mmCIF file of N, CA and C in Angstrom:
data_model
loop_
_atom_site.group_PDB
_atom_site.id
_atom_site.type_symbol
_atom_site.label_atom_id
_atom_site.label_comp_id
_atom_site.label_asym_id
_atom_site.label_seq_id
_atom_site.Cartn_x
_atom_site.Cartn_y
_atom_site.Cartn_z
ATOM 1 N N UNK A 281 6.408 22.100 14.398
ATOM 2 C CA UNK A 281 5.083 22.058 13.820
ATOM 3 C C UNK A 281 4.549 20.632 13.903
ATOM 4 N N UNK A 282 3.339 20.477 14.366
ATOM 5 C CA UNK A 282 2.705 19.175 14.449
ATOM 6 C C UNK A 282 1.950 18.902 13.157
ATOM 7 N N UNK A 283 2.115 17.699 12.634
ATOM 8 C CA UNK A 283 1.418 17.316 11.416
ATOM 9 C C UNK A 283 0.912 15.892 11.582
ATOM 10 N N UNK A 284 -0.320 15.653 11.191
ATOM 11 C CA UNK A 284 -0.876 14.310 11.244
ATOM 12 C C UNK A 284 -0.459 13.552 9.992
ATOM 13 N N UNK A 285 -0.303 12.241 10.150
ATOM 14 C CA UNK A 285 0.069 11.387 9.030
ATOM 15 C C UNK A 285 -0.585 10.028 9.213
ATOM 16 N N UNK A 286 -0.680 9.306 8.132
ATOM 17 C CA UNK A 286 -1.165 7.936 8.133
ATOM 18 C C UNK A 286 -0.018 7.059 7.660
ATOM 19 N N UNK A 287 0.204 5.923 8.347
ATOM 20 C CA UNK A 287 1.246 4.989 7.935
ATOM 21 C C UNK A 287 0.588 3.750 7.359
ATOM 22 N N UNK A 288 0.989 3.378 6.151
ATOM 23 C CA UNK A 288 0.543 2.136 5.518
ATOM 24 C C UNK A 288 1.755 1.230 5.354
ATOM 25 N N UNK A 289 1.569 -0.037 5.685
ATOM 26 C CA UNK A 289 2.588 -1.030 5.392
ATOM 27 C C UNK A 289 2.354 -1.534 3.981
ATOM 28 N N UNK A 290 3.424 -1.643 3.218
ATOM 29 C CA UNK A 290 3.340 -2.085 1.824
ATOM 30 C C UNK A 290 4.429 -3.124 1.570
ATOM 31 N N UNK A 291 4.189 -3.994 0.605
ATOM 32 C CA UNK A 291 5.176 -5.019 0.264
ATOM 33 C C UNK A 291 6.320 -4.465 -0.564
ATOM 34 N N UNK A 292 6.054 -3.423 -1.366
ATOM 35 C CA UNK A 292 7.054 -2.862 -2.269
ATOM 36 C C UNK A 292 6.864 -1.341 -2.287
ATOM 37 N N UNK A 293 7.770 -0.618 -1.658
ATOM 38 C CA UNK A 293 7.649 0.833 -1.545
ATOM 39 C C UNK A 293 7.657 1.507 -2.910
ATOM 40 N N UNK A 294 8.547 1.073 -3.805
ATOM 41 C CA UNK A 294 8.625 1.699 -5.125
ATOM 42 C C UNK A 294 7.326 1.506 -5.913
ATOM 43 N N UNK A 295 6.756 0.310 -5.854
ATOM 44 C CA UNK A 295 5.482 0.051 -6.532
ATOM 45 C C UNK A 295 4.370 0.904 -5.929
ATOM 46 N N UNK A 296 4.372 1.052 -4.603
ATOM 47 C CA UNK A 296 3.361 1.872 -3.935
ATOM 48 C C UNK A 296 3.508 3.342 -4.316
ATOM 49 N N UNK A 297 4.730 3.836 -4.407
ATOM 50 C CA UNK A 297 4.957 5.225 -4.823
ATOM 51 C C UNK A 297 4.346 5.458 -6.203
ATOM 52 N N UNK A 298 4.641 4.556 -7.134
ATOM 53 C CA UNK A 298 4.083 4.694 -8.488
ATOM 54 C C UNK A 298 2.559 4.744 -8.442
ATOM 55 N N UNK A 299 1.939 3.840 -7.673
ATOM 56 C CA UNK A 299 0.486 3.794 -7.576
ATOM 57 C C UNK A 299 -0.072 5.105 -7.036
ATOM 58 N N UNK A 300 0.450 5.567 -5.905
ATOM 59 C CA UNK A 300 -0.098 6.774 -5.284
ATOM 60 C C UNK A 300 0.141 8.017 -6.131
ATOM 61 N N UNK A 301 1.248 8.068 -6.859
ATOM 62 C CA UNK A 301 1.487 9.213 -7.740
ATOM 63 C C UNK A 301 0.625 9.149 -8.997
ATOM 64 N N UNK A 302 0.601 8.002 -9.657
ATOM 65 C CA UNK A 302 -0.080 7.895 -10.946
ATOM 66 C C UNK A 302 -1.597 7.800 -10.811
ATOM 67 N N UNK A 303 -2.082 7.092 -9.807
ATOM 68 C CA UNK A 303 -3.523 6.874 -9.685
ATOM 69 C C UNK A 303 -4.219 7.890 -8.783
ATOM 70 N N UNK A 304 -3.505 8.429 -7.795
ATOM 71 C CA UNK A 304 -4.163 9.268 -6.789
ATOM 72 C C UNK A 304 -3.544 10.648 -6.623
ATOM 73 N N UNK A 305 -2.622 11.028 -7.493
ATOM 74 C CA UNK A 305 -2.046 12.379 -7.528
ATOM 75 C C UNK A 305 -1.303 12.790 -6.264
ATOM 76 N N UNK A 306 -0.677 11.853 -5.569
ATOM 77 C CA UNK A 306 0.185 12.191 -4.439
ATOM 78 C C UNK A 306 1.528 12.663 -4.974
ATOM 79 N N UNK A 307 2.236 13.456 -4.169
ATOM 80 C CA UNK A 307 3.578 13.914 -4.509
ATOM 81 C C UNK A 307 4.578 13.305 -3.538
ATOM 82 N N UNK A 308 5.708 12.853 -4.065
ATOM 83 C CA UNK A 308 6.752 12.265 -3.236
ATOM 84 C C UNK A 308 7.395 13.348 -2.389
ATOM 85 N N UNK A 309 7.504 13.084 -1.093
ATOM 86 C CA UNK A 309 8.097 14.030 -0.156
ATOM 87 C C UNK A 309 9.489 13.552 0.250
ATOM 88 N N UNK A 310 9.587 12.312 0.719
ATOM 89 C CA UNK A 310 10.846 11.751 1.206
ATOM 90 C C UNK A 310 10.979 10.324 0.709
ATOM 91 N N UNK A 311 12.175 9.945 0.267
ATOM 92 C CA UNK A 311 12.425 8.569 -0.159
ATOM 93 C C UNK A 311 13.679 8.067 0.530
ATOM 94 N N UNK A 312 13.530 7.049 1.359
ATOM 95 C CA UNK A 312 14.654 6.382 2.004
ATOM 96 C C UNK A 312 14.494 4.902 1.639
ATOM 97 N N UNK A 313 14.651 4.632 0.343
ATOM 98 C CA UNK A 313 14.401 3.289 -0.176
ATOM 99 C C UNK A 313 15.442 2.294 0.269
ATOM 100 N N UNK A 314 15.107 1.048 0.161
ATOM 101 C CA UNK A 314 13.848 0.586 -0.404
ATOM 102 C C UNK A 314 12.720 0.439 0.620
ATOM 103 N N UNK A 315 12.973 0.755 1.901
ATOM 104 C CA UNK A 315 11.997 0.423 2.936
ATOM 105 C C UNK A 315 11.052 1.518 3.375
ATOM 106 N N UNK A 316 11.268 2.778 2.952
ATOM 107 C CA UNK A 316 10.421 3.862 3.458
ATOM 108 C C UNK A 316 10.315 4.998 2.443
ATOM 109 N N UNK A 317 9.129 5.598 2.403
ATOM 110 C CA UNK A 317 8.902 6.834 1.645
ATOM 111 C C UNK A 317 7.728 7.561 2.279
ATOM 112 N N UNK A 318 7.670 8.873 2.078
ATOM 113 C CA UNK A 318 6.492 9.634 2.477
ATOM 114 C C UNK A 318 6.027 10.439 1.275
ATOM 115 N N UNK A 319 4.700 10.550 1.181
ATOM 116 C CA UNK A 319 4.069 11.294 0.096
ATOM 117 C C UNK A 319 3.070 12.262 0.700
ATOM 118 N N UNK A 320 2.650 13.254 -0.097
ATOM 119 C CA UNK A 320 1.668 14.226 0.394
ATOM 120 C C UNK A 320 0.625 14.502 -0.673
ATOM 121 N N UNK A 321 -0.579 14.792 -0.177
ATOM 122 C CA UNK A 321 -1.671 15.239 -1.047
ATOM 123 C C UNK A 321 -2.670 15.984 -0.177
ATOM 124 N N UNK A 322 -3.004 17.194 -0.559
ATOM 125 C CA UNK A 322 -4.046 17.975 0.110
ATOM 126 C C UNK A 322 -3.910 17.973 1.630
ATOM 127 N N UNK A 323 -2.710 18.141 2.122
ATOM 128 C CA UNK A 323 -2.495 18.208 3.561
ATOM 129 C C UNK A 323 -2.355 16.866 4.259
ATOM 130 N N UNK A 324 -2.517 15.765 3.539
ATOM 131 C CA UNK A 324 -2.344 14.435 4.126
ATOM 132 C C UNK A 324 -0.930 13.949 3.851
ATOM 133 N N UNK A 325 -0.249 13.553 4.887
ATOM 134 C CA UNK A 325 1.081 12.958 4.738
ATOM 135 C C UNK A 325 0.908 11.456 4.864
ATOM 136 N N UNK A 326 1.296 10.714 3.846
ATOM 137 C CA UNK A 326 1.171 9.269 3.803
ATOM 138 C C UNK A 326 2.554 8.654 3.917
ATOM 139 N N UNK A 327 2.745 7.849 4.969
ATOM 140 C CA UNK A 327 4.019 7.190 5.214
ATOM 141 C C UNK A 327 3.919 5.753 4.740
ATOM 142 N N UNK A 328 4.855 5.326 3.905
ATOM 143 C CA UNK A 328 4.870 3.966 3.381
ATOM 144 C C UNK A 328 6.065 3.222 3.949
ATOM 145 N N UNK A 329 5.804 2.088 4.582
ATOM 146 C CA UNK A 329 6.853 1.267 5.192
ATOM 147 C C UNK A 329 6.726 -0.175 4.738
ATOM 148 N N UNK A 330 7.845 -0.806 4.453
ATOM 149 C CA UNK A 330 7.840 -2.259 4.275
ATOM 150 C C UNK A 330 7.861 -2.894 5.658
ATOM 151 N N UNK A 331 7.151 -4.014 5.856
ATOM 152 C CA UNK A 331 7.209 -4.693 7.151
ATOM 153 C C UNK A 331 8.659 -5.032 7.499
ATOM 154 N N UNK A 332 9.040 -4.735 8.718
ATOM 155 C CA UNK A 332 10.390 -5.043 9.178
ATOM 156 C C UNK A 332 11.439 -4.022 8.791
ATOM 157 N N UNK A 333 11.077 -2.990 8.033
ATOM 158 C CA UNK A 333 12.041 -1.975 7.606
ATOM 159 C C UNK A 333 12.113 -0.887 8.663
ATOM 160 N N UNK A 334 13.045 -1.010 9.580
ATOM 161 C CA UNK A 334 13.189 -0.037 10.653
ATOM 162 C C UNK A 334 12.133 -0.222 11.720
ATOM 163 N N UNK A 335 12.210 0.572 12.763
ATOM 164 C CA UNK A 335 11.296 0.434 13.887
ATOM 165 C C UNK A 335 9.836 0.618 13.530
ATOM 166 N N UNK A 336 9.526 1.591 12.661
ATOM 167 C CA UNK A 336 8.130 1.858 12.330
ATOM 168 C C UNK A 336 7.491 0.697 11.585
ATOM 169 N N UNK A 337 8.259 -0.045 10.820
ATOM 170 C CA UNK A 337 7.724 -1.189 10.099
ATOM 171 C C UNK A 337 7.443 -2.368 10.998
ATOM 172 N N UNK A 338 7.843 -2.246 12.279
ATOM 173 C CA UNK A 338 7.613 -3.320 13.241
ATOM 174 C C UNK A 338 6.744 -2.885 14.413
ATOM 175 N N UNK A 339 6.387 -1.615 14.483
ATOM 176 C CA UNK A 339 5.608 -1.101 15.611
ATOM 177 C C UNK A 339 4.312 -1.879 15.764
ATOM 178 N N UNK A 340 4.000 -2.262 16.978
ATOM 179 C CA UNK A 340 2.777 -3.001 17.249
ATOM 180 C C UNK A 340 2.922 -4.499 17.103
ATOM 181 N N UNK A 341 4.085 -4.963 16.676
ATOM 182 C CA UNK A 341 4.289 -6.402 16.473
ATOM 183 C C UNK A 341 4.317 -7.123 17.809
ATOM 184 N N UNK A 342 3.824 -8.329 17.789
ATOM 185 C CA UNK A 342 3.963 -9.197 18.949
ATOM 186 C C UNK A 342 4.287 -10.592 18.446
ATOM 187 N N UNK A 343 4.366 -11.552 19.348
ATOM 188 C CA UNK A 343 4.766 -12.899 18.950
ATOM 189 C C UNK A 343 3.730 -13.581 18.066
ATOM 190 N N UNK A 344 2.468 -13.180 18.163
ATOM 191 C CA UNK A 344 1.418 -13.870 17.427
ATOM 192 C C UNK A 344 1.093 -13.232 16.086
ATOM 193 N N UNK A 345 1.301 -11.938 15.954
ATOM 194 C CA UNK A 345 0.963 -11.287 14.692
ATOM 195 C C UNK A 345 1.939 -10.169 14.394
ATOM 196 N N UNK A 346 2.549 -10.247 13.232
ATOM 197 C CA UNK A 346 3.433 -9.191 12.771
ATOM 198 C C UNK A 346 2.648 -8.211 11.913
ATOM 199 N N UNK A 347 3.053 -6.938 11.887
ATOM 200 C CA UNK A 347 2.370 -5.966 11.034
ATOM 201 C C UNK A 347 2.418 -6.408 9.572
ATOM 202 N N UNK A 348 1.312 -6.164 8.840
ATOM 203 C CA UNK A 348 1.246 -6.505 7.424
ATOM 204 C C UNK A 348 0.233 -5.586 6.734
ATOM 205 N N UNK A 349 0.328 -5.461 5.427
ATOM 206 C CA UNK A 349 -0.620 -4.639 4.682
ATOM 207 C C UNK A 349 -2.028 -5.222 4.707
ATOM 208 N N UNK A 350 -2.989 -4.369 4.367
ATOM 209 C CA UNK A 350 -4.366 -4.823 4.212
ATOM 210 C C UNK A 350 -5.283 -4.300 5.290
ATOM 211 N N UNK A 351 -6.396 -4.994 5.524
ATOM 212 C CA UNK A 351 -7.361 -4.587 6.530
ATOM 213 C C UNK A 351 -8.451 -3.713 5.930
ATOM 214 N N UNK A 352 -9.247 -3.087 6.797
ATOM 215 C CA UNK A 352 -10.339 -2.239 6.331
ATOM 216 C C UNK A 352 -10.221 -0.789 6.792
ATOM 217 N N UNK A 353 -9.380 -0.480 7.775
ATOM 218 C CA UNK A 353 -9.159 0.927 8.098
ATOM 219 C C UNK A 353 -8.576 1.574 6.868
ATOM 220 N N UNK A 354 -8.952 2.822 6.605
ATOM 221 C CA UNK A 354 -8.540 3.395 5.337
ATOM 222 C C UNK A 354 -8.505 4.914 5.382
ATOM 223 N N UNK A 355 -7.798 5.469 4.406
ATOM 224 C CA UNK A 355 -7.858 6.902 4.177
ATOM 225 C C UNK A 355 -9.019 7.156 3.222
ATOM 226 N N UNK A 356 -9.524 8.378 3.244
ATOM 227 C CA UNK A 356 -10.610 8.764 2.353
ATOM 228 C C UNK A 356 -10.128 9.915 1.481
ATOM 229 N N UNK A 357 -10.377 9.794 0.190
ATOM 230 C CA UNK A 357 -10.058 10.863 -0.747
ATOM 231 C C UNK A 357 -11.362 11.343 -1.361
ATOM 232 N N UNK A 358 -11.642 12.629 -1.206
ATOM 233 C CA UNK A 358 -12.869 13.205 -1.775
ATOM 234 C C UNK A 358 -12.654 13.492 -3.248
ATOM 235 N N UNK A 359 -13.666 13.140 -4.034
ATOM 236 C CA UNK A 359 -13.616 13.355 -5.474
ATOM 237 C C UNK A 359 -14.893 14.062 -5.905
ATOM 238 N N UNK A 360 -14.848 14.740 -7.043
ATOM 239 C CA UNK A 360 -16.024 15.442 -7.561
ATOM 240 C C UNK A 360 -16.925 14.523 -8.380
ATOM 241 N N UNK A 361 -16.336 13.544 -9.063
ATOM 242 C CA UNK A 361 -17.095 12.676 -9.965
ATOM 243 C C UNK A 361 -16.633 11.235 -9.761
ATOM 244 N N UNK A 362 -17.314 10.522 -8.887
ATOM 245 C CA UNK A 362 -16.915 9.158 -8.536
ATOM 246 C C UNK A 362 -16.931 8.230 -9.749
ATOM 247 N N UNK A 363 -17.917 8.367 -10.610
ATOM 248 C CA UNK A 363 -18.001 7.486 -11.770
ATOM 249 C C UNK A 363 -16.783 7.604 -12.674
ATOM 250 N N UNK A 364 -16.306 8.831 -12.912
ATOM 251 C CA UNK A 364 -15.116 8.994 -13.764
ATOM 252 C C UNK A 364 -13.875 8.444 -13.070
ATOM 253 N N UNK A 365 -13.807 8.574 -11.742
ATOM 254 C CA UNK A 365 -12.680 8.000 -10.995
ATOM 255 C C UNK A 365 -12.689 6.480 -11.118
ATOM 256 N N UNK A 366 -13.866 5.886 -10.989
ATOM 257 C CA UNK A 366 -13.978 4.424 -11.108
ATOM 258 C C UNK A 366 -13.530 3.972 -12.496
ATOM 259 N N UNK A 367 -13.970 4.667 -13.538
ATOM 260 C CA UNK A 367 -13.569 4.297 -14.905
ATOM 261 C C UNK A 367 -12.051 4.402 -15.078
ATOM 262 N N UNK A 368 -11.467 5.462 -14.526
ATOM 263 C CA UNK A 368 -10.009 5.625 -14.620
ATOM 264 C C UNK A 368 -9.294 4.506 -13.877
ATOM 265 N N UNK A 369 -9.792 4.158 -12.682
ATOM 266 C CA UNK A 369 -9.182 3.081 -11.899
ATOM 267 C C UNK A 369 -9.298 1.742 -12.633
ATOM 268 N N UNK A 370 -10.447 1.491 -13.245
ATOM 269 C CA UNK A 370 -10.616 0.255 -14.016
ATOM 270 C C UNK A 370 -9.631 0.209 -15.175
ATOM 271 N N UNK A 371 -9.442 1.331 -15.864
ATOM 272 C CA UNK A 371 -8.487 1.397 -16.968
ATOM 273 C C UNK A 371 -7.061 1.130 -16.494
ATOM 274 N N UNK A 372 -6.771 1.493 -15.250
ATOM 275 C CA UNK A 372 -5.438 1.290 -14.681
ATOM 276 C C UNK A 372 -5.334 -0.051 -13.957
ATOM 277 N N UNK A 373 -6.368 -0.872 -14.061
ATOM 278 C CA UNK A 373 -6.403 -2.216 -13.461
ATOM 279 C C UNK A 373 -6.228 -2.186 -11.945
ATOM 280 N N UNK A 374 -6.782 -1.145 -11.314
ATOM 281 C CA UNK A 374 -6.771 -1.027 -9.856
ATOM 282 C C UNK A 374 -7.867 -1.938 -9.306
ATOM 283 N N UNK A 375 -7.563 -2.660 -8.229
ATOM 284 C CA UNK A 375 -8.556 -3.518 -7.588
ATOM 285 C C UNK A 375 -9.608 -2.652 -6.908
ATOM 286 N N UNK A 376 -10.876 -2.936 -7.206
ATOM 287 C CA UNK A 376 -12.001 -2.240 -6.583
ATOM 288 C C UNK A 376 -12.735 -3.255 -5.725
ATOM 289 N N UNK A 377 -12.893 -2.949 -4.434
ATOM 290 C CA UNK A 377 -13.576 -3.852 -3.503
ATOM 291 C C UNK A 377 -15.080 -3.623 -3.574
ATOM 292 N N UNK A 378 -15.807 -4.566 -4.127
ATOM 293 C CA UNK A 378 -17.255 -4.489 -4.115
ATOM 294 C C UNK A 378 -17.809 -3.396 -5.005
ATOM 295 N N UNK A 379 -19.068 -3.050 -4.712
ATOM 296 C CA UNK A 379 -19.796 -2.064 -5.498
ATOM 297 C C UNK A 379 -19.786 -0.706 -4.807
ATOM 298 N N UNK A 380 -20.271 0.293 -5.517
ATOM 299 C CA UNK A 380 -20.425 1.626 -4.946
ATOM 300 C C UNK A 380 -21.480 1.560 -3.849
ATOM 301 N N UNK A 381 -21.172 2.142 -2.704
ATOM 302 C CA UNK A 381 -22.126 2.244 -1.593
ATOM 303 C C UNK A 381 -22.678 3.661 -1.584
ATOM 304 N N UNK A 382 -23.987 3.776 -1.375
ATOM 305 C CA UNK A 382 -24.627 5.087 -1.348
ATOM 306 C C UNK A 382 -25.356 5.285 -0.034
ATOM 307 N N UNK A 383 -25.302 6.505 0.480
ATOM 308 C CA UNK A 383 -26.005 6.858 1.697
ATOM 309 C C UNK A 383 -26.356 8.327 1.659
ATOM 310 N N UNK A 384 -26.930 8.836 2.739
ATOM 311 C CA UNK A 384 -27.344 10.238 2.746
ATOM 312 C C UNK A 384 -26.175 11.214 2.609
ATOM 313 N N UNK A 385 -24.975 10.802 3.000
ATOM 314 C CA UNK A 385 -23.815 11.686 2.910
ATOM 315 C C UNK A 385 -23.136 11.689 1.555
ATOM 316 N N UNK A 386 -23.404 10.654 0.745
ATOM 317 C CA UNK A 386 -22.761 10.592 -0.557
ATOM 318 C C UNK A 386 -22.558 9.165 -1.026
ATOM 319 N N UNK A 387 -21.625 9.019 -1.958
ATOM 320 C CA UNK A 387 -21.318 7.722 -2.550
ATOM 321 C C UNK A 387 -19.845 7.428 -2.356
ATOM 322 N N UNK A 388 -19.520 6.138 -2.169
ATOM 323 C CA UNK A 388 -18.124 5.772 -2.020
ATOM 324 C C UNK A 388 -17.858 4.376 -2.546
ATOM 325 N N UNK A 389 -16.598 4.171 -2.898
ATOM 326 C CA UNK A 389 -16.117 2.865 -3.298
ATOM 327 C C UNK A 389 -14.717 2.722 -2.713
ATOM 328 N N UNK A 390 -14.338 1.501 -2.397
ATOM 329 C CA UNK A 390 -13.022 1.244 -1.827
ATOM 330 C C UNK A 390 -12.150 0.583 -2.888
ATOM 331 N N UNK A 391 -10.965 1.161 -3.111
ATOM 332 C CA UNK A 391 -9.978 0.593 -4.026
ATOM 333 C C UNK A 391 -8.776 0.154 -3.207
ATOM 334 N N UNK A 392 -7.897 -0.635 -3.820
ATOM 335 C CA UNK A 392 -6.718 -1.132 -3.114
ATOM 336 C C UNK A 392 -5.445 -0.641 -3.779
ATOM 337 N N UNK A 393 -4.435 -0.336 -2.944
ATOM 338 C CA UNK A 393 -3.111 -0.086 -3.487
ATOM 339 C C UNK A 393 -2.495 -1.446 -3.840
ATOM 340 N N UNK A 394 -1.304 -1.491 -4.437
ATOM 341 C CA UNK A 394 -0.736 -2.769 -4.853
ATOM 342 C C UNK A 394 -0.501 -3.773 -3.718
ATOM 343 N N UNK A 395 -0.462 -3.317 -2.464
ATOM 344 C CA UNK A 395 -0.271 -4.227 -1.331
ATOM 345 C C UNK A 395 -1.585 -4.620 -0.672
ATOM 346 N N UNK A 396 -2.704 -4.144 -1.189
ATOM 347 C CA UNK A 396 -4.006 -4.490 -0.628
ATOM 348 C C UNK A 396 -4.528 -3.518 0.401
ATOM 349 N N UNK A 397 -3.847 -2.387 0.622
ATOM 350 C CA UNK A 397 -4.333 -1.382 1.557
ATOM 351 C C UNK A 397 -5.509 -0.641 0.937
ATOM 352 N N UNK A 398 -6.593 -0.444 1.698
ATOM 353 C CA UNK A 398 -7.778 0.194 1.139
ATOM 354 C C UNK A 398 -7.709 1.718 1.143
ATOM 355 N N UNK A 399 -8.317 2.299 0.100
ATOM 356 C CA UNK A 399 -8.476 3.743 -0.023
ATOM 357 C C UNK A 399 -9.924 3.982 -0.427
ATOM 358 N N UNK A 400 -10.628 4.788 0.347
ATOM 359 C CA UNK A 400 -12.013 5.102 0.025
ATOM 360 C C UNK A 400 -12.072 6.325 -0.865
ATOM 361 N N UNK A 401 -12.703 6.181 -2.015
ATOM 362 C CA UNK A 401 -12.939 7.293 -2.912
ATOM 363 C C UNK A 401 -14.361 7.750 -2.640
ATOM 364 N N UNK A 402 -14.527 9.018 -2.202
ATOM 365 C CA UNK A 402 -15.814 9.492 -1.698
ATOM 366 C C UNK A 402 -16.289 10.717 -2.473
ATOM 367 N N UNK A 403 -17.537 10.640 -2.938
ATOM 368 C CA UNK A 403 -18.194 11.784 -3.583
ATOM 369 C C UNK A 403 -19.333 12.233 -2.667
ATOM 370 N N UNK A 404 -19.240 13.449 -2.155
ATOM 371 C CA UNK A 404 -20.257 13.969 -1.240
ATOM 372 C C UNK A 404 -21.582 14.175 -1.971
ATOM 373 N N UNK A 405 -22.677 14.006 -1.214
ATOM 374 C CA UNK A 405 -24.009 14.250 -1.765
ATOM 375 C C UNK A 405 -24.159 15.721 -2.091
ATOM 376 N N UNK A 406 -24.968 16.024 -3.092
ATOM 377 C CA UNK A 406 -25.239 17.414 -3.444
ATOM 378 C C UNK A 406 -26.054 18.061 -2.323
ATOM 379 N N UNK A 407 -25.773 19.328 -2.062
ATOM 380 C CA UNK A 407 -26.471 20.035 -0.980
ATOM 381 C C UNK A 407 -27.915 20.322 -1.350
#
């Protein structure tokens, strides 16, 4: 069976697991700590790797730049009420990048996991 997944590099797999479970309702699928874990939510498989932990934690590395967390490419999680999600994230001291952006398709805000990887929280516009 073919399944799509997203791989995020994180500094601390255990801390990332806690974040994705507690803040974003992911479920732990596989744990090969301390360097790797996979989680699932709504058909998305999220792979968490520490840099340098096995081949996947080094994929794409070259002499000038090693893989590391962060950047702007991101997963998107659809939510029904963006404002309540933002309030919950603020209560949990989650880093929120900038302000809510609005467009014809809906509203979104980008939050960060503990390693600085972005996650877009998206509320679709009403039909």
